[in-house]
mmCIF file of C-alpha atoms and ligand atoms in Angstrom:
data_model
loop_
_atom_site.group_PDB
_atom_site.id
_atom_site.type_symbol
_atom_site.label_atom_id
_atom_site.label_comp_id
_atom_site.label_asym_id
_atom_site.label_seq_id
_atom_site.Cartn_x
_atom_site.Cartn_y
_atom_site.Cartn_z
ATOM 1 C CA MET Q 1 -40.867 16.224 14.436
ATOM 2 C CA LYS Q 2 -39.069 14.151 17.227
ATOM 3 C CA LEU Q 3 -36.599 11.332 16.988
ATOM 4 C CA ASP Q 4 -37.451 8.051 18.163
ATOM 5 C CA GLY Q 5 -35.121 6.777 20.968
ATOM 6 C CA ASP Q 6 -35.590 2.509 20.128
ATOM 7 C CA ASN Q 7 -34.653 3.699 16.527
ATOM 8 C CA LEU Q 8 -31.782 2.913 14.921
ATOM 9 C CA LYS Q 9 -30.096 6.058 13.740
ATOM 10 C CA ILE Q 10 -27.652 6.189 10.696
ATOM 11 C CA VAL Q 11 -26.143 9.744 9.449
ATOM 12 C CA LEU Q 12 -25.651 10.349 5.849
ATOM 13 C CA GLN Q 13 -23.996 13.211 3.815
ATOM 14 C CA LYS Q 14 -26.436 16.299 3.186
ATOM 15 C CA GLN Q 15 -24.959 18.225 -0.107
ATOM 16 C CA GLY Q 16 -21.931 16.987 -2.209
ATOM 17 C CA ARG Q 17 -20.604 14.531 -4.014
ATOM 18 C CA LEU Q 18 -21.638 11.567 -1.700
ATOM 19 C CA ALA Q 19 -25.578 13.029 -0.746
ATOM 20 C CA GLN Q 20 -27.455 11.004 -3.908
ATOM 21 C CA LEU Q 21 -25.224 7.889 -3.808
ATOM 22 C CA CYS Q 22 -26.193 7.070 -0.254
ATOM 23 C CA ARG Q 23 -29.827 8.338 -0.902
ATOM 24 C CA GLU Q 24 -30.005 5.430 -3.920
ATOM 25 C CA LEU Q 25 -27.857 2.751 -1.737
ATOM 26 C CA LEU Q 26 -30.927 3.589 1.004
ATOM 27 C CA ARG Q 27 -34.010 3.353 -1.291
ATOM 28 C CA SER Q 28 -32.461 0.485 -3.288
ATOM 29 C CA ALA Q 29 -32.325 -1.357 -0.184
ATOM 30 C CA GLY Q 30 -36.133 -0.775 -0.416
ATOM 31 C CA LEU Q 31 -35.909 2.293 2.462
ATOM 32 C CA ASP Q 32 -39.229 4.564 2.053
ATOM 33 C CA PHE Q 33 -38.138 7.954 3.303
ATOM 34 C CA GLU Q 34 -38.922 11.145 1.775
ATOM 35 C CA TYR Q 35 -36.240 13.965 1.427
ATOM 36 C CA HIS Q 36 -36.079 17.117 0.066
ATOM 37 C CA GLU Q 37 -33.375 19.929 -0.012
ATOM 38 C CA GLY Q 38 -32.770 21.734 3.134
ATOM 39 C CA ARG Q 39 -33.831 19.088 5.454
ATOM 40 C CA LEU Q 40 -31.916 17.231 8.583
ATOM 41 C CA PHE Q 41 -33.820 14.583 9.456
ATOM 42 C CA SER Q 42 -36.581 12.193 7.850
ATOM 43 C CA PRO Q 43 -38.247 9.087 9.363
ATOM 44 C CA CYS Q 44 -38.083 5.871 7.663
ATOM 45 C CA GLN Q 45 -41.161 4.869 6.709
ATOM 46 C CA ASN Q 46 -40.306 0.939 6.781
ATOM 47 C CA PHE Q 47 -37.750 0.565 8.692
ATOM 48 C CA PRO Q 48 -37.075 1.384 12.289
ATOM 49 C CA LEU Q 49 -34.640 3.899 10.963
ATOM 50 C CA ASP Q 50 -34.058 8.085 11.125
ATOM 51 C CA ILE Q 51 -31.719 9.412 9.081
ATOM 52 C CA LEU Q 52 -29.534 12.535 9.515
ATOM 53 C CA PHE Q 53 -28.739 14.432 7.276
ATOM 54 C CA LEU Q 54 -25.332 16.912 7.703
ATOM 55 C CA ARG Q 55 -21.915 17.634 6.613
ATOM 56 C CA ASP Q 56 -20.241 14.915 5.675
ATOM 57 C CA ASP Q 57 -16.971 16.476 7.926
ATOM 58 C CA ASP Q 58 -19.443 15.428 11.208
ATOM 59 C CA ILE Q 59 -20.600 11.919 10.743
ATOM 60 C CA PRO Q 60 -17.168 9.940 12.226
ATOM 61 C CA GLU Q 61 -17.389 12.198 15.356
ATOM 62 C CA TYR Q 62 -21.272 12.156 15.689
ATOM 63 C CA VAL Q 63 -21.445 8.096 15.105
ATOM 64 C CA GLN Q 64 -18.016 7.596 17.182
ATOM 65 C CA ASP Q 65 -19.915 10.050 20.221
ATOM 66 C CA GLY Q 66 -23.497 7.835 19.686
ATOM 67 C CA VAL Q 67 -25.437 10.591 18.468
ATOM 68 C CA ALA Q 68 -26.430 7.806 15.503
ATOM 69 C CA ASP Q 69 -25.725 4.193 15.304
ATOM 70 C CA LEU Q 70 -24.080 4.543 12.134
ATOM 71 C CA GLY Q 71 -22.481 6.540 8.956
ATOM 72 C CA VAL Q 72 -21.795 7.039 5.552
ATOM 73 C CA VAL Q 73 -19.035 8.813 4.948
ATOM 74 C CA GLY Q 74 -14.866 8.543 2.772
ATOM 75 C CA LEU Q 75 -12.583 6.770 4.711
ATOM 76 C CA ASN Q 76 -10.173 9.615 3.814
ATOM 77 C CA VAL Q 77 -12.706 12.026 6.921
ATOM 78 C CA VAL Q 78 -12.823 9.220 9.074
ATOM 79 C CA GLN Q 79 -9.057 8.388 9.168
ATOM 80 C CA GLU Q 80 -8.742 13.144 8.812
ATOM 81 C CA LYS Q 81 -11.173 12.876 11.574
ATOM 82 C CA ALA Q 82 -8.957 9.970 13.672
ATOM 83 C CA ALA Q 83 -12.612 8.940 14.741
ATOM 84 C CA GLN Q 84 -13.118 5.323 17.687
ATOM 85 C CA VAL Q 85 -15.911 4.353 15.178
ATOM 86 C CA ILE Q 86 -15.357 0.329 13.601
ATOM 87 C CA GLN Q 87 -15.392 0.189 9.885
ATOM 88 C CA LEU Q 88 -18.357 -1.978 8.821
ATOM 89 C CA ASP Q 89 -18.440 -2.278 4.742
ATOM 90 C CA ALA Q 90 -16.879 -0.110 1.357
ATOM 91 C CA LEU Q 91 -19.464 0.418 -0.040
ATOM 92 C CA GLY Q 92 -17.503 0.257 -3.752
ATOM 93 C CA PHE Q 93 -18.244 4.178 -4.685
ATOM 94 C CA GLY Q 94 -16.842 7.318 -3.841
ATOM 95 C CA THR Q 95 -13.435 5.831 -5.028
ATOM 96 C CA CYS Q 96 -11.043 8.533 -5.201
ATOM 97 C CA THR Q 97 -7.539 8.745 -3.488
ATOM 98 C CA LEU Q 98 -5.618 11.264 -1.672
ATOM 99 C CA SER Q 99 -2.556 11.901 -3.695
ATOM 100 C CA ILE Q 100 0.505 14.735 -3.500
ATOM 101 C CA ALA Q 101 0.833 16.472 -6.522
ATOM 102 C CA VAL Q 102 2.939 18.958 -7.903
ATOM 103 C CA PRO Q 103 3.488 21.109 -10.568
ATOM 104 C CA ARG Q 104 4.366 19.750 -13.802
ATOM 105 C CA LYS Q 105 7.886 21.765 -13.993
ATOM 106 C CA SER Q 106 8.780 20.788 -10.300
ATOM 107 C CA SER Q 107 11.931 19.621 -8.594
ATOM 108 C CA ILE Q 108 9.939 17.457 -6.634
ATOM 109 C CA SER Q 109 9.234 13.909 -7.744
ATOM 110 C CA SER Q 110 8.572 11.836 -4.450
ATOM 111 C CA VAL Q 111 7.624 12.461 -1.378
ATOM 112 C CA TYR Q 112 11.325 12.984 0.038
ATOM 113 C CA ASP Q 113 11.918 15.754 -2.066
ATOM 114 C CA LEU Q 114 9.839 18.062 -0.120
ATOM 115 C CA GLU Q 115 11.576 18.212 2.899
ATOM 116 C CA GLY Q 116 11.535 21.493 3.595
ATOM 117 C CA LYS Q 117 8.805 22.522 1.445
ATOM 118 C CA ARG Q 118 5.332 23.933 1.851
ATOM 119 C CA ILE Q 119 2.396 21.200 1.430
ATOM 120 C CA ALA Q 120 -1.509 22.702 1.075
ATOM 121 C CA THR Q 121 -4.112 20.806 1.877
ATOM 122 C CA SER Q 122 -7.338 19.991 3.803
ATOM 123 C CA HIS Q 123 -6.281 16.387 4.950
ATOM 124 C CA PRO Q 124 -3.932 18.119 7.737
ATOM 125 C CA HIS Q 125 -3.695 15.312 9.625
ATOM 126 C CA ILE Q 126 -3.294 12.303 7.402
ATOM 127 C CA VAL Q 127 -0.433 14.088 5.451
ATOM 128 C CA GLU Q 128 1.325 14.455 9.149
ATOM 129 C CA VAL Q 129 1.394 11.209 9.476
ATOM 130 C CA PHE Q 130 1.772 10.143 6.278
ATOM 131 C CA LEU Q 131 5.669 12.818 5.816
ATOM 132 C CA ASP Q 132 6.560 11.628 9.713
ATOM 133 C CA GLN Q 133 5.962 7.933 9.140
ATOM 134 C CA ARG Q 134 8.795 8.835 6.039
ATOM 135 C CA LYS Q 135 10.545 11.140 8.640
ATOM 136 C CA VAL Q 136 9.966 14.103 6.122
ATOM 137 C CA LYS Q 137 10.088 17.669 7.379
ATOM 138 C CA ALA Q 138 7.685 19.939 5.342
ATOM 139 C CA ARG Q 139 5.097 22.696 6.153
ATOM 140 C CA ILE Q 140 1.588 21.503 6.067
ATOM 141 C CA ILE Q 141 -0.711 24.560 5.114
ATOM 142 C CA GLN Q 142 -4.353 23.262 6.000
ATOM 143 C CA ILE Q 143 -6.669 25.217 3.314
ATOM 144 C CA SER Q 144 -10.504 24.285 3.285
ATOM 145 C CA GLY Q 145 -11.048 23.976 -0.520
ATOM 146 C CA SER Q 146 -9.533 24.727 -4.053
ATOM 147 C CA VAL Q 147 -6.243 22.963 -3.006
ATOM 148 C CA GLU Q 148 -5.259 22.879 -6.357
ATOM 149 C CA ILE Q 149 -4.344 26.507 -7.389
ATOM 150 C CA THR Q 150 -1.817 27.303 -3.718
ATOM 151 C CA PRO Q 151 0.620 26.170 -6.042
ATOM 152 C CA SER Q 152 0.280 29.064 -8.408
ATOM 153 C CA LEU Q 153 -0.784 31.110 -6.246
ATOM 154 C CA ASP Q 154 3.099 30.707 -4.650
ATOM 155 C CA VAL Q 155 1.441 29.509 -1.603
ATOM 156 C CA ALA Q 156 2.487 26.088 -1.784
ATOM 157 C CA ASP Q 157 4.697 23.829 -3.372
ATOM 158 C CA ALA Q 158 2.666 21.099 -3.253
ATOM 159 C CA ILE Q 159 -0.387 20.022 -2.871
ATOM 160 C CA CYS Q 160 -1.873 16.828 -0.685
ATOM 161 C CA ASP Q 161 -6.009 16.206 -2.260
ATOM 162 C CA LEU Q 162 -8.326 13.899 -3.612
ATOM 163 C CA VAL Q 163 -8.029 13.096 -7.266
ATOM 164 C CA SER Q 164 -10.478 10.690 -9.139
ATOM 165 C CA THR Q 165 -10.689 11.248 -12.656
ATOM 166 C CA GLY Q 166 -6.860 13.534 -12.288
ATOM 167 C CA SER Q 167 -8.805 16.494 -14.180
ATOM 168 C CA THR Q 168 -8.501 18.875 -12.067
ATOM 169 C CA LEU Q 169 -4.992 18.624 -11.369
ATOM 170 C CA ARG Q 170 -4.171 18.462 -15.227
ATOM 171 C CA SER Q 171 -6.413 21.710 -15.432
ATOM 172 C CA ASN Q 172 -3.732 23.369 -13.233
ATOM 173 C CA GLU Q 173 -0.857 21.917 -14.745
ATOM 174 C CA LEU Q 174 -0.626 19.674 -12.076
ATOM 175 C CA GLU Q 175 0.163 15.848 -11.476
ATOM 176 C CA PRO Q 176 0.623 13.824 -8.376
ATOM 177 C CA ILE Q 177 3.710 11.630 -7.549
ATOM 178 C CA GLU Q 178 2.098 10.144 -4.487
ATOM 179 C CA VAL Q 179 -0.608 8.123 -3.192
ATOM 180 C CA VAL Q 180 -0.931 9.113 0.311
ATOM 181 C CA LEU Q 181 -4.687 6.970 0.710
ATOM 182 C CA LYS Q 182 -7.167 5.122 -1.585
ATOM 183 C CA SER Q 183 -10.913 5.769 -0.711
ATOM 184 C CA GLU Q 184 -13.813 4.713 -1.309
ATOM 185 C CA ALA Q 185 -17.728 5.680 0.935
ATOM 186 C CA PHE Q 186 -17.488 3.457 4.069
ATOM 187 C CA LEU Q 187 -20.323 2.212 6.000
ATOM 188 C CA ILE Q 188 -19.332 3.325 9.478
ATOM 189 C CA ALA Q 189 -20.843 2.413 13.295
ATOM 190 C CA ASN Q 190 -20.642 3.524 16.754
ATOM 191 C CA ALA Q 191 -19.013 0.758 18.927
ATOM 192 C CA GLN Q 192 -21.141 0.937 21.705
ATOM 193 C CA SER Q 193 -24.899 0.451 19.534
ATOM 194 C CA LEU Q 194 -22.702 -2.915 18.098
ATOM 195 C CA LYS Q 195 -23.310 -4.476 21.431
ATOM 196 C CA ASP Q 196 -26.784 -3.755 22.073
ATOM 197 C CA PRO Q 197 -28.548 -6.949 20.888
ATOM 198 C CA LYS Q 198 -31.369 -5.058 19.673
ATOM 199 C CA ARG Q 199 -29.894 -2.563 17.388
ATOM 200 C CA ARG Q 200 -27.127 -5.172 16.388
ATOM 201 C CA GLU Q 201 -29.689 -7.145 14.725
ATOM 202 C CA LEU Q 202 -31.430 -3.735 13.401
ATOM 203 C CA ILE Q 203 -28.011 -3.132 11.905
ATOM 204 C CA ASP Q 204 -27.065 -6.218 10.596
ATOM 205 C CA ARG Q 205 -30.484 -6.520 8.763
ATOM 206 C CA LEU Q 206 -29.447 -3.531 7.078
ATOM 207 C CA ARG Q 207 -25.625 -4.113 6.105
ATOM 208 C CA MET Q 208 -27.010 -7.751 4.430
ATOM 209 C CA ARG Q 209 -29.680 -5.682 2.420
ATOM 210 C CA PHE Q 210 -26.753 -3.228 1.484
ATOM 211 C CA GLN Q 211 -24.479 -5.470 0.563
ATOM 212 C CA SER Q 212 -27.172 -7.553 -1.813
ATOM 213 C CA ASN Q 213 -27.609 -4.646 -3.322
ATOM 214 C CA LEU Q 214 -23.558 -4.265 -3.768
ATOM 215 C CA ARG Q 215 -23.070 -7.626 -5.462
ATOM 216 C CA ALA Q 216 -26.180 -7.273 -7.543
ATOM 217 C CA ARG Q 217 -24.854 -3.860 -9.410
ATOM 218 C CA CYS Q 218 -21.418 -5.996 -9.970
ATOM 219 C CA THR Q 219 -23.223 -8.669 -11.814
ATOM 220 C CA LYS Q 220 -25.455 -9.399 -14.443
ATOM 221 C CA TYR Q 221 -28.018 -12.238 -14.655
ATOM 222 C CA VAL Q 222 -27.239 -13.881 -18.133
ATOM 223 C CA MET Q 223 -29.757 -16.194 -20.035
ATOM 224 C CA MET Q 224 -29.121 -18.614 -23.092
ATOM 225 C CA ASN Q 225 -30.273 -21.501 -25.463
ATOM 226 C CA ALA Q 226 -27.201 -23.700 -26.035
ATOM 227 C CA PRO Q 227 -27.273 -27.567 -27.558
ATOM 228 C CA LYS Q 228 -27.075 -30.272 -24.510
ATOM 229 C CA THR Q 229 -24.071 -31.305 -26.285
ATOM 230 C CA ALA Q 230 -22.711 -27.993 -25.004
ATOM 231 C CA LEU Q 231 -23.781 -28.222 -21.927
ATOM 232 C CA GLU Q 232 -20.478 -29.540 -20.048
ATOM 233 C CA GLU Q 233 -17.854 -26.916 -21.574
ATOM 234 C CA ILE Q 234 -20.906 -24.284 -20.981
ATOM 235 C CA LYS Q 235 -20.924 -25.115 -17.357
ATOM 236 C CA THR Q 236 -16.508 -24.703 -16.924
ATOM 237 C CA ILE Q 237 -16.945 -21.256 -18.525
ATOM 238 C CA LEU Q 238 -19.340 -19.584 -15.913
ATOM 239 C CA PRO Q 239 -17.609 -18.215 -13.248
ATOM 240 C CA GLY Q 240 -17.986 -20.908 -10.389
ATOM 241 C CA MET Q 241 -20.453 -18.952 -8.111
ATOM 242 C CA LYS Q 242 -23.396 -21.705 -8.512
ATOM 243 C CA SER Q 243 -24.212 -24.345 -10.662
ATOM 244 C CA PRO Q 244 -25.877 -22.727 -13.993
ATOM 245 C CA THR Q 245 -30.039 -23.580 -13.874
ATOM 246 C CA VAL Q 246 -30.446 -25.606 -16.644
ATOM 247 C CA VAL Q 247 -34.259 -25.797 -18.726
ATOM 248 C CA PRO Q 248 -34.928 -28.344 -21.050
ATOM 249 C CA LEU Q 249 -36.510 -26.566 -24.124
ATOM 250 C CA ALA Q 250 -39.442 -28.160 -26.412
ATOM 251 C CA GLU Q 251 -36.325 -28.923 -29.140
ATOM 252 C CA ASP Q 252 -34.887 -32.334 -27.648
ATOM 253 C CA GLU Q 253 -31.375 -31.396 -28.505
ATOM 254 C CA MET Q 254 -31.800 -28.030 -27.007
ATOM 255 C CA VAL Q 255 -31.232 -26.615 -22.549
ATOM 256 C CA ALA Q 256 -31.800 -22.943 -21.628
ATOM 257 C CA ILE Q 257 -28.802 -22.580 -19.157
ATOM 258 C CA HIS Q 258 -28.881 -19.392 -16.846
ATOM 259 C CA SER Q 259 -26.208 -17.749 -14.369
ATOM 260 C CA ALA Q 260 -24.581 -14.898 -12.895
ATOM 261 C CA VAL Q 261 -22.314 -13.241 -14.342
ATOM 262 C CA PRO Q 262 -19.376 -10.966 -12.381
ATOM 263 C CA GLU Q 263 -19.411 -7.855 -14.825
ATOM 264 C CA GLU Q 264 -16.317 -7.408 -14.854
ATOM 265 C CA LEU Q 265 -15.828 -10.827 -16.526
ATOM 266 C CA PHE Q 266 -19.184 -10.299 -19.233
ATOM 267 C CA TRP Q 267 -17.626 -9.740 -22.485
ATOM 268 C CA ASP Q 268 -14.712 -12.460 -21.878
ATOM 269 C CA VAL Q 269 -17.240 -14.842 -20.521
ATOM 270 C CA ILE Q 270 -19.764 -13.616 -23.691
ATOM 271 C CA GLU Q 271 -17.494 -14.576 -26.629
ATOM 272 C CA LYS Q 272 -16.770 -18.357 -24.990
ATOM 273 C CA LEU Q 273 -20.166 -18.851 -24.860
ATOM 274 C CA ARG Q 274 -20.330 -17.926 -28.278
ATOM 275 C CA LYS Q 275 -18.102 -20.463 -29.470
ATOM 276 C CA THR Q 276 -20.089 -23.251 -27.915
ATOM 277 C CA GLY Q 277 -22.934 -22.577 -29.980
ATOM 278 C CA ALA Q 278 -24.714 -21.226 -27.612
ATOM 279 C CA SER Q 279 -27.316 -18.765 -29.235
ATOM 280 C CA ASP Q 280 -29.982 -16.418 -27.896
ATOM 281 C CA ILE Q 281 -28.218 -14.730 -25.478
ATOM 282 C CA LEU Q 282 -30.334 -12.269 -23.175
ATOM 283 C CA VAL Q 283 -28.242 -10.291 -20.690
ATOM 284 C CA VAL Q 284 -29.985 -8.521 -17.346
ATOM 285 C CA PRO Q 285 -29.646 -6.568 -14.932
ATOM 286 C CA ILE Q 286 -30.183 -7.475 -11.004
ATOM 287 C CA GLU Q 287 -31.802 -5.777 -8.572
ATOM 288 C CA ASN Q 288 -30.312 -6.972 -5.336
ATOM 289 C CA MET Q 289 -28.374 -10.961 -4.578
ATOM 290 C CA VAL Q 290 -29.297 -12.482 -1.932
ATOM 291 C CA THR Q 291 -26.792 -15.440 -1.204
ATOM 292 C CA GLY Q 292 -26.194 -17.595 2.122
HETATM 293 P P1 ATP D 1 -19.719 18.700 3.139
HETATM 294 O O1 ATP D 1 -20.331 19.877 2.431
HETATM 295 O O2 ATP D 1 -20.149 17.570 3.118
HETATM 296 O O3 ATP D 1 -18.493 19.144 3.834
HETATM 297 P P2 ATP D 1 -17.009 18.144 1.180
HETATM 298 O O4 ATP D 1 -17.594 19.402 0.238
HETATM 299 O O5 ATP D 1 -16.160 18.217 2.566
HETATM 300 O O6 ATP D 1 -18.833 18.170 1.779
HETATM 301 P P3 ATP D 1 -17.258 16.646 -1.203
HETATM 302 O O7 ATP D 1 -16.169 17.507 -2.633
HETATM 303 O O8 ATP D 1 -19.040 16.361 -1.476
HETATM 304 O O9 ATP D 1 -17.038 16.799 0.039
HETATM 305 O O10 ATP D 1 -16.618 14.953 -1.549
HETATM 306 C C1 ATP D 1 -17.078 13.961 -0.143
HETATM 307 C C2 ATP D 1 -16.461 12.869 -0.623
HETATM 308 O O11 ATP D 1 -16.192 12.269 -1.949
HETATM 309 C C3 ATP D 1 -15.145 12.719 -0.369
HETATM 310 O O12 ATP D 1 -14.721 13.160 1.090
HETATM 311 C C4 ATP D 1 -14.554 11.953 -0.936
HETATM 312 O O13 ATP D 1 -14.568 10.719 0.079
HETATM 313 C C5 ATP D 1 -15.162 11.189 -2.163
HETATM 314 N N1 ATP D 1 -15.065 12.233 -3.093
HETATM 315 C C6 ATP D 1 -14.424 10.909 -4.558
HETATM 316 N N2 ATP D 1 -14.243 11.649 -5.670
HETATM 317 C C7 ATP D 1 -13.623 12.799 -4.790
HETATM 318 C C8 ATP D 1 -12.608 14.301 -5.913
HETATM 319 N N3 ATP D 1 -12.597 13.739 -6.826
HETATM 320 N N4 ATP D 1 -12.938 15.840 -4.725
HETATM 321 C C9 ATP D 1 -13.457 14.813 -4.297
HETATM 322 N N5 ATP D 1 -14.282 14.182 -2.491
HETATM 323 C C10 ATP D 1 -14.149 12.856 -3.432
HETATM 324 ZN ZN1 ZN D 2 -16.373 17.980 3.747
#
């Protein structure tokens, strides 16, 4: 199979924590493509887009060098590689922190206690910058995986590693003492591609689709019946996205009200609505939310 030079190219992680989430993001944006394990390249059937699947460490450089126009990768990798790419949008998944952690019984309790100590990490560049900014001199030991076992092997006094739930740290009797970076998956772009009008148009179309899907994921659609007399109060409860849709019902004194509600406010809103006399409250997920 050959790459089509006019098509936009996006590079995703082949295997690992972000791989499936990235493919889901593309699919939910209506993009149709084949995928099976071991595949390095897939043309998209219904959009001028080719998808490349690679190790995440290579993604920033491929985008920087223009091999691909776009990429999806953790912010931690973009910063570690110090790649010259444009960070377009945070994608809300793959969230984690790059944190310094030490054995529970350690006397190290802040970054300043690391002076003269050994710190193991797979993110040596980020750690070096972090320590330099704080004028702390420590020995950075570069490890590519299983960083969390290095203190118990007496290879390091502290580690700097990615943490999501913290369970890996806990099971290795380590505790976090400092957050170096908050990370999540980002859509990144090649600077030249953004300047090319044809490519820019395709990139903007894709971004619009991704964003409408990400917005929808954190919003619910709520429908309810309510007495007309409660309408004004209900409007003040529904968070100000847009005015709700109000539909008359056969019963004269009742109306149906529809509105989108952000997920984080959802239970608060529902509890308040019930107090106004709203009933038959239905909540449905939203697939896509195109605004503006
Ligand atoms: P690859 O084989 O592509 O090099 P990898 O082993 O470097 O994969 P993964 O473990 O699949 O990487 O993690 C990919 C990204 O997922 C990380 O760079 C980070 O942005 C994000 N992530 C989220 N939570 C975690 C976590 N608890 N541990 C590691 N990475 C995490
Ligand atoms: Zn990697």
